């Protein structure tokens, strides 16, 4: 039988984000796969060069709707390093609390999506229901479910109260109980095992060679975790384990994520038991001095790297560059698809927990559109809007 | 405070091996080392990092437009240490060798250098362009400092 080539995507290739996979099929076996990315390219790196350091926090937060805190934390860490500002321990702890809650909700989200891809929609509904516990906690702390906007230059925008701590401890307890159930389910449920064991194999040496990061790497026995390798915030003072397994398949990626939820709960409990006292912001210099910094952050999907260059003259970075974990992991996808069944393609793609928006980042809008609003127009519009309500911002 | 022993040892190995071909070195802080090199030496240096120093992880490749030169930073991860090897690429001769022989995971990041800065990277395995669309003009590179959004004309 001759080989045939089938395009998967760019619309909705197994998940609700664009990317195109060209699959060469020999019967129902995938003989080869090539990828086309970039459909979500929004020009964020270019845009960052024309916005102030502070405005960029809000821009960069919108790189991704799931790991919004990861990106801003990496960015502000780099800017604070250039400015030579050491933020108070209480602010570090709050950044970590939000960061670990983000990991919890992201892993629950993934568990649901993964279950959905293999047709196990009951689990999808369970895990998304439990994810609400975490989202409620995030909303309580920051006022928002997804874009928490907790970070600012020099610290965080909201303090945490004793009442918050009590409610968070309750939420962590619920998450731990539910995770124990998911662990039992994932390791004993026969359909789950049949659909994930020995599927999407990525041997350790290939994962190492292709720069795999996060749960994908850790499920292939590569223990890369920036919280241990290149500790930031207060992670060097925390007691937690890096979860790895040598199974190298989709089952391993499931295993790593559910056990990581428990490790995140462990970190949260340590933080909540002893949140450092003190202020939540440090003073930042008015002008960011010349300098450069590379910040690494262990996002739920793996290592997030940000590079910021300041020329010390303006109010905007000279260069901002970021590499989200999905871009690092895409190199492995083509390898994992090869040799597998066509029917397993969705779960293999979903198993890296891909985030195309993160990967592509960077729009350049076409010049001709009539509905375009630039930054200044948007600002003027905002001033007009508030003027009608009796508040004058035009002098700011 | 750390005495930066590991950082100093790593940098010394690189500077002993490449002498003055590696310059402008700096140990910025714990786990952050910087150095510069010329574009023509990139392949040899990356081979040294991979084969002799056993550095098997390159999380990011960044480009930047510095006026007379482009700079391409290879952010190498040696354990927890990030070794930022910066290749200086002249604007009037923007040629660079691909390092995918040693770090195959960097293919898309090198394609990004071609699309966003117009740096000719030779030796990247065959694949689709990234990240700009197929019909994007070949001579329009958005991350160059002299590129303005209004330069972009929509392709009909």
Coordinates of C-alpha atoms in Angstrom, one line a residue:
Chain A
X1 CA 0.0 0.0 0.0
X2 CA 1.5 3.4 -0.9
X3 CA 2.2 5.9 1.8
X4 CA -0.1 8.8 2.2
X5 CA 0.3 12.2 3.7
X6 CA -2.4 13.7 5.8
X7 CA -2.5 17.2 7.2
X8 CA -3.6 17.6 10.8
X9 CA -4.5 21.2 11.6
X10 CA -3.7 24.0 11.5
X11 CA -7.2 24.4 12.9
X12 CA -7.8 22.5 16.1
X13 CA -5.1 19.7 15.8
X14 CA -6.3 17.7 18.8
X15 CA -6.6 20.8 20.9
X16 CA -7.9 24.3 20.8
X17 CA -4.8 26.0 19.4
X18 CA -3.4 26.2 15.9
X19 CA -0.4 24.2 14.6
X20 CA -0.1 22.0 11.5
X21 CA 1.3 18.5 11.5
X22 CA 2.0 16.8 8.2
X23 CA 1.7 13.1 8.9
X24 CA 3.0 10.5 6.5
X25 CA 1.1 7.3 7.0
X26 CA 1.9 3.7 6.2
X27 CA -1.5 2.1 6.8
X28 CA -2.4 3.3 10.3
X29 CA 1.2 3.7 11.4
X30 CA 2.7 7.2 11.4
X31 CA 5.9 7.0 9.3
X32 CA 7.0 10.5 9.7
X33 CA 5.7 13.9 10.9
X34 CA 6.7 17.5 10.1
X35 CA 5.5 20.6 12.0
X36 CA 4.5 24.1 11.0
X37 CA 4.2 26.6 13.9
X38 CA 3.9 30.3 14.1
X39 CA 0.1 30.8 13.6
X40 CA -0.1 32.5 17.0
X41 CA 2.8 34.9 16.3
X42 CA 1.8 38.2 17.8
X43 CA 5.0 40.3 17.8
X44 CA 5.3 40.5 21.6
X45 CA 9.1 40.7 21.6
X46 CA 9.0 43.7 19.2
X47 CA 6.1 45.3 21.1
X48 CA 8.1 45.0 24.4
X49 CA 10.8 47.3 22.9
X50 CA 8.3 50.2 22.7
X51 CA 6.6 49.8 26.0
X52 CA 7.8 50.8 29.4
X53 CA 9.2 48.1 31.8
X54 CA 6.0 48.4 33.8
X55 CA 3.6 48.1 30.8
X56 CA 5.5 45.1 29.7
X57 CA 4.4 43.1 32.8
X58 CA 0.8 43.3 31.5
X59 CA 1.9 42.5 27.9
X60 CA 4.0 39.6 28.9
X61 CA 1.3 38.3 31.2
X62 CA -0.8 37.9 28.1
X63 CA 1.7 35.6 26.3
X64 CA -0.3 32.8 27.8
X65 CA -3.6 32.3 29.6
X66 CA -2.4 29.4 31.8
X67 CA 1.1 30.2 32.9
X68 CA 0.7 34.0 33.0
X69 CA 2.4 34.2 36.3
X70 CA 5.4 32.2 35.1
X71 CA 6.2 34.6 32.4
X72 CA 5.8 37.8 34.4
X73 CA 7.8 36.3 37.3
X74 CA 10.7 35.4 35.0
X75 CA 10.5 38.9 33.4
X76 CA 10.3 40.9 36.6
X77 CA 13.1 38.8 38.1
X78 CA 15.3 39.7 35.2
X79 CA 14.5 43.4 35.5
X80 CA 15.0 43.4 39.2
X81 CA 18.4 41.8 38.8
X82 CA 19.4 44.5 36.3
X83 CA 18.2 47.2 38.8
X84 CA 20.1 45.5 41.6
X85 CA 16.9 45.3 43.7
X86 CA 16.4 42.4 46.1
X87 CA 12.7 42.1 46.9
X88 CA 11.4 41.3 50.4
X89 CA 11.0 37.7 51.4
X90 CA 7.3 38.1 51.9
X91 CA 6.9 39.2 48.3
X92 CA 9.0 36.2 47.2
X93 CA 6.7 33.9 49.2
X94 CA 3.6 35.4 47.7
X95 CA 5.1 34.9 44.2
X96 CA 5.8 31.3 45.0
X97 CA 2.3 30.7 46.4
X98 CA 0.7 32.0 43.2
X99 CA 3.3 30.1 41.2
X100 CA 2.5 26.7 42.9
X101 CA -1.2 27.3 42.7
X102 CA -0.7 28.0 39.0
X103 CA 1.1 24.6 38.7
X104 CA -1.8 22.9 40.4
X105 CA -4.5 24.4 38.1
X106 CA -2.4 23.8 35.0
X107 CA -1.8 20.1 35.9
X108 CA -5.5 19.6 36.7
X109 CA -6.3 21.3 33.4
X110 CA -3.9 18.9 31.6
X111 CA -5.3 15.9 33.3
X112 CA -8.7 16.8 32.0
X113 CA -7.5 17.5 28.5
X114 CA -5.5 14.3 28.5
X115 CA -8.5 12.3 29.7
X116 CA -10.7 14.0 27.0
X117 CA -8.2 13.0 24.3
X118 CA -8.5 9.4 25.2
X119 CA -12.3 9.6 25.5
X120 CA -12.4 9.5 29.3
X121 CA -14.7 12.4 29.8
X122 CA -15.8 11.6 33.3
X123 CA -12.2 12.2 34.5
X124 CA -12.1 15.4 32.4
X125 CA -15.2 16.7 34.3
X126 CA -13.8 15.6 37.7
X127 CA -10.4 17.2 37.3
X128 CA -11.9 20.4 35.9
X129 CA -14.3 20.6 38.8
X130 CA -11.4 20.2 41.2
X131 CA -9.4 22.8 39.3
X132 CA -12.1 25.3 40.3
X133 CA -10.9 24.9 43.9
X134 CA -7.5 26.3 42.9
X135 CA -9.0 29.0 40.6
X136 CA -11.2 30.2 43.5
X137 CA -8.1 30.4 45.7
X138 CA -6.3 32.4 43.0
X139 CA -9.3 34.7 42.6
X140 CA -9.3 35.2 46.4
X141 CA -5.7 36.2 46.4
X142 CA -5.5 38.4 43.3
X143 CA -9.0 39.2 42.2
X144 CA -8.5 37.2 39.0
X145 CA -8.8 33.6 37.9
X146 CA -6.3 33.5 35.1
X147 CA -4.4 36.8 34.7
X148 CA -3.6 37.3 38.4
X149 CA -1.5 40.4 37.8
X150 CA 0.1 39.9 41.2
X151 CA 3.6 40.9 40.1
X152 CA 5.0 44.3 39.9
X153 CA 8.5 45.7 39.6
X154 CA 10.0 45.3 43.1
X155 CA 7.4 43.0 44.6
X156 CA 3.8 42.0 44.5
X157 CA 0.6 44.1 44.3
X158 CA -1.5 42.3 47.0
X159 CA -0.6 41.2 50.5
X160 CA -1.8 38.0 51.9
X161 CA -4.0 37.9 55.1
X162 CA -4.4 35.4 57.9
X163 CA -7.9 34.6 56.5
X164 CA -6.4 33.9 53.1
X165 CA -3.9 31.5 54.7
X166 CA -6.7 29.6 56.4
X167 CA -8.7 29.3 53.2
X168 CA -5.6 28.2 51.2
X169 CA -4.8 25.5 53.7
X170 CA -8.4 24.1 53.3
X171 CA -8.0 24.3 49.5
X172 CA -4.6 22.4 49.6
X173 CA -6.3 19.7 51.7
X174 CA -9.0 19.2 49.1
X175 CA -6.5 19.1 46.3
X176 CA -4.4 16.5 48.2
X177 CA -7.4 14.3 48.8
X178 CA -8.5 14.5 45.2
X179 CA -5.0 13.8 43.9
X180 CA -4.8 10.7 46.0
X181 CA -7.9 9.5 44.1
X182 CA -6.4 10.4 40.7
X183 CA -3.2 8.6 41.5
X184 CA -5.2 5.4 42.3
X185 CA -7.2 5.9 39.1
X186 CA -4.2 6.6 36.9
X187 CA -2.3 3.6 38.1
X188 CA -5.1 1.0 38.2
X189 CA -7.7 2.0 35.6
X190 CA -7.3 -0.4 32.7
X191 CA -8.4 1.9 29.9
X192 CA -6.1 4.6 31.2
X193 CA -3.2 2.3 31.2
X194 CA -4.0 0.7 27.8
X195 CA -4.2 4.1 26.1
X196 CA -1.0 5.6 27.7
X197 CA 1.5 2.8 28.4
X198 CA 4.2 2.5 25.7
X199 CA 2.6 5.3 23.7
X200 CA 4.6 8.2 22.4
X201 CA 8.0 6.8 23.5
X202 CA 10.8 9.3 24.1
X203 CA 14.0 7.6 25.3
X204 CA 16.2 9.4 27.8
X205 CA 19.1 10.1 25.4
X206 CA 16.7 11.6 22.8
X207 CA 15.0 13.8 25.4
X208 CA 18.4 15.1 26.5
X209 CA 19.6 15.7 23.0
X210 CA 16.4 17.5 21.8
X211 CA 16.4 20.0 24.8
X212 CA 13.2 18.5 26.3
X213 CA 12.0 20.3 29.4
X214 CA 9.5 20.0 32.2
X215 CA 7.3 16.9 32.8
X216 CA 8.1 15.6 29.3
X217 CA 11.8 15.5 30.2
X218 CA 11.2 14.2 33.7
X219 CA 9.0 11.4 32.4
X220 CA 12.0 10.3 30.3
X221 CA 14.3 10.3 33.3
X222 CA 15.9 13.7 32.7
X223 CA 15.6 15.5 36.0
X224 CA 15.7 19.0 34.8
X225 CA 13.8 21.3 37.2
X226 CA 14.9 24.9 37.6
X227 CA 13.5 25.1 41.1
X228 CA 16.4 22.8 42.0
X229 CA 19.0 23.4 39.2
X230 CA 18.9 27.2 39.2
X231 CA 16.9 28.1 42.4
X232 CA 15.0 31.4 42.4
X233 CA 12.8 33.1 45.0
X234 CA 12.9 30.9 48.1
X235 CA 13.0 27.5 46.4
X236 CA 16.5 26.7 47.9
X237 CA 14.8 26.8 51.3
X238 CA 12.0 24.4 50.4
X239 CA 11.8 20.7 51.0
X240 CA 10.4 18.9 47.9
X241 CA 11.3 16.2 45.4
X242 CA 11.8 16.4 41.7
X243 CA 9.5 13.6 40.3
X244 CA 11.0 11.5 37.6
X245 CA 10.3 8.2 36.0
X246 CA 12.0 6.1 33.3
X247 CA 8.8 4.9 31.6
X248 CA 9.4 7.4 28.7
X249 CA 5.8 7.2 27.6
X250 CA 2.5 9.1 27.9
X251 CA 1.8 7.2 31.1
X252 CA 5.0 8.5 32.6
X253 CA 4.0 12.1 31.8
X254 CA 0.7 11.5 33.5
X255 CA 2.5 10.0 36.5
X256 CA 5.0 12.9 36.8
X257 CA 2.2 15.5 36.7
X258 CA -0.1 13.9 39.3
X259 CA 2.8 13.3 41.7
X260 CA 4.0 16.9 41.1
X261 CA 0.7 18.1 42.3
X262 CA 1.5 16.6 45.7
X263 CA 5.0 18.1 45.7
X264 CA 3.4 21.5 45.0
X265 CA 1.0 21.0 47.9
X266 CA 4.1 20.2 50.1
X267 CA 5.7 23.5 49.1
X268 CA 2.5 25.4 49.6
X269 CA 2.1 24.0 53.1
X270 CA 5.7 25.0 54.0
X271 CA 5.1 28.5 52.7
X272 CA 1.7 28.9 54.4
X273 CA 3.1 27.7 57.8
X274 CA 5.8 30.4 57.8
X275 CA 5.2 33.3 55.6
X276 CA 8.0 35.8 56.2
X277 CA 6.8 39.1 57.8
X278 CA 7.5 42.5 56.3
X279 CA 6.7 44.6 53.3
X280 CA 5.6 43.2 50.0
X281 CA 7.5 45.7 47.7
X282 CA 10.9 47.2 47.5
X283 CA 11.7 50.5 45.9
X284 CA 12.7 50.4 42.3
X285 CA 15.0 53.0 40.7
X286 CA 13.1 55.4 38.4
X287 CA 15.4 54.5 35.4
X288 CA 16.5 50.9 35.0
X289 CA 20.3 51.1 34.7
X290 CA 22.2 49.5 31.8
X291 CA 22.6 45.8 32.1
X292 CA 21.5 42.4 31.1
X293 CA 20.0 39.4 32.9
X294 CA 18.8 35.9 32.1
X295 CA 16.0 34.5 34.3
X296 CA 14.9 30.9 34.4
X297 CA 11.6 29.8 35.9
X298 CA 10.1 26.3 36.2
X299 CA 6.7 26.8 34.7
X300 CA 4.1 24.0 34.8
X301 CA 5.1 22.9 31.3
X302 CA 8.9 23.2 31.9
X303 CA 11.6 25.7 31.9
X304 CA 10.7 29.3 30.9
X305 CA 13.8 31.4 30.0
X306 CA 13.7 35.2 29.7
X307 CA 16.5 37.5 28.6
X308 CA 16.3 41.3 29.2
X309 CA 18.8 43.9 27.9
X310 CA 18.7 47.4 29.2
X311 CA 20.6 50.3 27.7
X312 CA 20.1 52.5 30.7
X313 CA 18.8 55.4 28.6
X314 CA 15.1 54.9 28.0
X315 CA 12.2 53.5 29.8
X316 CA 11.9 50.4 27.7
X317 CA 14.1 47.4 27.3
X318 CA 16.5 47.4 24.4
X319 CA 15.7 43.7 23.8
X320 CA 13.4 41.3 25.4
X321 CA 13.5 37.6 24.5
X322 CA 11.7 34.7 25.9
X323 CA 11.6 31.0 25.2
X324 CA 8.5 29.2 26.5
X325 CA 8.7 25.5 27.3
X326 CA 6.5 24.3 24.5
X327 CA 9.0 25.5 21.8
X328 CA 11.7 23.4 23.5
X329 CA 9.4 20.4 23.6
X330 CA 8.1 20.6 20.0
X331 CA 11.4 19.1 18.7
X332 CA 10.5 15.9 20.5
X333 CA 6.9 15.7 19.2
X334 CA 7.9 14.6 15.6
X335 CA 10.1 11.9 17.2
X336 CA 7.4 10.6 19.5
X337 CA 4.7 10.4 16.7
X338 CA 6.9 8.3 14.4
X339 CA 6.2 4.7 14.6
X340 CA 2.9 5.1 16.6
X341 CA -0.7 4.7 15.6
X342 CA -2.6 7.5 13.9
X343 CA -5.3 7.1 16.6
X344 CA -2.7 8.0 19.3
X345 CA -1.6 11.2 17.7
X346 CA -4.0 13.5 19.7
X347 CA -2.9 12.1 23.1
X348 CA 0.8 12.1 22.1
X349 CA 0.6 15.8 21.1
X350 CA -1.5 16.6 24.2
X351 CA 1.0 14.8 26.5
X352 CA 3.6 17.6 26.2
X353 CA 0.8 19.9 27.3
X354 CA 1.5 22.2 24.4
X355 CA 0.8 25.9 24.5
X356 CA 1.0 27.4 21.0
X357 CA 0.4 30.9 22.2
X358 CA 3.5 30.7 24.4
X359 CA 5.5 29.2 21.6
X360 CA 4.7 31.8 19.0
X361 CA 4.4 34.9 21.0
X362 CA 5.5 37.5 18.8
X363 CA 1.3 40.4 15.9
X364 CA 2.3 42.5 13.6
X365 CA -0.9 43.9 12.3
X366 CA -1.2 44.8 8.6
X367 CA -1.2 48.6 7.9
X368 CA -4.5 48.8 6.1
X369 CA -7.1 47.8 8.7
X370 CA -9.5 50.5 9.6
X371 CA -10.3 49.1 13.1
X372 CA -6.8 49.3 14.4
X373 CA -6.1 51.1 17.6
X374 CA -2.6 52.0 18.6
X375 CA -1.3 52.4 22.1
X376 CA -1.8 56.2 22.1
X377 CA -5.3 56.0 20.7
X378 CA -6.1 53.4 23.3
X379 CA -4.8 55.7 26.1
X380 CA -6.8 58.7 24.7
X381 CA -9.9 56.5 24.6
X382 CA -9.3 55.5 28.2
X383 CA -9.0 59.2 29.2
X384 CA -12.2 60.1 27.4
X385 CA -14.0 57.2 29.1
X386 CA -13.0 58.2 32.6
X387 CA -13.7 61.9 31.8
X388 CA -17.3 61.1 31.2
X389 CA -17.4 59.5 34.6
X390 CA -15.9 62.7 36.2
X391 CA -12.3 61.5 36.6
X392 CA -9.5 63.3 34.8
X393 CA -6.5 61.3 34.0
X394 CA -5.2 63.5 31.2
X395 CA -2.4 65.0 33.4
X396 CA -0.9 61.7 34.2
Chain B
X1 CA 27.9 33.9 49.3
X2 CA 29.3 31.5 46.9
X3 CA 33.0 31.8 46.0
X4 CA 32.1 31.3 42.3
X5 CA 34.5 28.3 42.1
X6 CA 32.5 26.4 39.5
X7 CA 31.9 29.4 37.4
X8 CA 35.6 30.4 37.4
X9 CA 36.7 26.8 36.5
X10 CA 34.2 26.6 33.7
X11 CA 35.2 30.0 32.2
X12 CA 39.0 29.1 32.7
X13 CA 38.5 25.9 30.7
X14 CA 36.9 27.8 27.8
X15 CA 39.4 30.7 27.8
X16 CA 42.4 28.3 28.1
X17 CA 41.2 26.4 25.1
X18 CA 40.2 29.2 22.8
X19 CA 42.6 31.9 24.1
X20 CA 41.8 35.3 22.6
X21 CA 39.1 33.9 20.3
X22 CA 36.8 34.2 23.4
X23 CA 36.8 37.7 24.8
X24 CA 34.8 40.2 27.0
X25 CA 34.3 37.5 29.6
X26 CA 32.3 38.2 32.8
X27 CA 31.1 36.2 35.8
X28 CA 28.0 38.2 36.5
X29 CA 27.0 36.4 39.6
X30 CA 26.5 32.8 40.9
X31 CA 25.4 30.7 37.9
X32 CA 25.7 33.4 35.2
X33 CA 28.7 33.6 32.9
X34 CA 29.1 35.7 29.8
X35 CA 31.6 35.7 27.0
X36 CA 31.9 36.8 23.4
X37 CA 33.2 35.2 20.2
X38 CA 33.3 35.7 16.5
X39 CA 30.6 34.2 14.2
X40 CA 33.2 32.1 12.4
X41 CA 34.2 30.3 15.5
X42 CA 30.7 29.3 16.7
X43 CA 30.7 25.8 15.4
X44 CA 34.0 24.9 16.9
X45 CA 33.1 26.4 20.2
X46 CA 29.8 24.6 20.4
X47 CA 31.5 21.3 19.5
X48 CA 33.9 22.0 22.5
X49 CA 31.0 22.7 24.8
X50 CA 29.1 19.5 23.8
X51 CA 31.9 17.0 23.3
X52 CA 34.6 18.2 25.7
X53 CA 32.7 19.9 28.5
X54 CA 29.7 17.6 28.2
X55 CA 27.2 20.5 28.2
X56 CA 24.1 18.8 26.7
X57 CA 21.4 21.4 27.2
X58 CA 20.9 24.7 25.3
X59 CA 17.6 26.2 26.5
X60 CA 17.6 29.3 24.3
X61 CA 19.2 31.1 21.4
X62 CA 18.6 34.9 21.4
X63 CA 19.4 37.4 18.7
X64 CA 19.8 41.2 19.1
X65 CA 20.5 44.1 16.8
X66 CA 23.3 46.2 18.2
X67 CA 23.8 48.6 15.3
X68 CA 27.1 47.6 13.6
X69 CA 26.6 44.0 14.6
X70 CA 24.0 41.5 15.4
X71 CA 24.7 39.4 18.5
X72 CA 23.5 35.9 18.8
X73 CA 23.5 34.6 22.4
X74 CA 23.8 30.8 22.9
X75 CA 22.4 30.3 26.4
X76 CA 24.1 27.1 27.4
X77 CA 23.1 25.3 30.6
X78 CA 26.0 23.5 32.3
X79 CA 24.2 22.1 35.4
X80 CA 22.7 25.1 36.9
X81 CA 25.2 27.5 35.3
X82 CA 24.0 29.5 32.3
X83 CA 27.0 30.1 30.0
X84 CA 25.9 32.9 27.7
X85 CA 28.2 32.6 24.7
X86 CA 27.6 35.7 22.5
X87 CA 28.6 35.5 18.8
X88 CA 29.2 38.8 17.1
X89 CA 27.8 38.7 13.6
X90 CA 28.6 41.7 11.3
X91 CA 25.5 43.4 9.8
X92 CA 27.1 43.6 6.4
X93 CA 28.0 39.9 6.3
X94 CA 25.4 38.2 8.5
X95 CA 26.5 34.6 8.1
X96 CA 26.4 32.0 10.8
X97 CA 26.8 28.3 11.0
X98 CA 24.0 26.2 12.5
X99 CA 24.8 24.5 15.7
X100 CA 22.2 21.8 15.2
X101 CA 24.9 19.2 14.8
X102 CA 25.6 19.5 18.5
X103 CA 22.3 20.9 19.8
X104 CA 19.5 19.6 17.5
X105 CA 16.9 21.1 19.7
X106 CA 17.9 24.6 18.6
X107 CA 16.6 24.3 15.0
X108 CA 13.5 26.5 15.4
X109 CA 15.4 29.1 17.4
X110 CA 17.9 29.4 14.6
X111 CA 15.1 29.7 12.0
X112 CA 13.9 32.5 14.2
X113 CA 17.2 34.3 13.7
X114 CA 16.7 34.1 9.9
X115 CA 13.1 35.3 10.0
X116 CA 13.4 38.0 12.6
X117 CA 17.0 39.4 11.9
X118 CA 17.8 38.2 8.4
X119 CA 20.9 36.3 9.7
X120 CA 21.8 33.5 7.2
X121 CA 22.2 30.4 9.2
X122 CA 23.5 27.6 7.1
X123 CA 23.1 24.0 8.0
X124 CA 19.7 23.9 9.7
X125 CA 17.9 20.6 8.8
X126 CA 15.2 21.0 6.2
X127 CA 12.0 22.3 7.7
X128 CA 9.3 25.0 7.5
X129 CA 10.1 28.6 8.2
X130 CA 9.5 29.8 11.7
X131 CA 7.8 31.9 13.1
X132 CA 6.6 34.2 10.2
X133 CA 3.9 33.2 7.7
X134 CA 4.8 31.6 4.4
X135 CA 3.8 34.7 2.4
X136 CA 5.9 37.1 4.6
X137 CA 8.4 39.0 2.4
X138 CA 11.9 37.4 2.6
X139 CA 13.6 40.8 3.1
X140 CA 11.4 42.0 6.0
X141 CA 12.9 41.3 9.4
X142 CA 10.8 42.7 12.2
X143 CA 13.3 42.5 15.1
X144 CA 15.8 44.7 13.3
X145 CA 15.9 48.0 15.0
X146 CA 15.2 50.0 11.8
X147 CA 12.1 47.9 11.0
X148 CA 8.8 49.7 11.7
X149 CA 5.4 48.1 11.6
X150 CA 4.4 50.5 8.8
X151 CA 7.1 48.9 6.6
X152 CA 5.0 45.8 6.4
X153 CA 2.7 45.7 3.4
X154 CA 0.1 43.1 3.4
X155 CA 0.7 40.4 0.7
X156 CA -2.3 40.0 -1.5

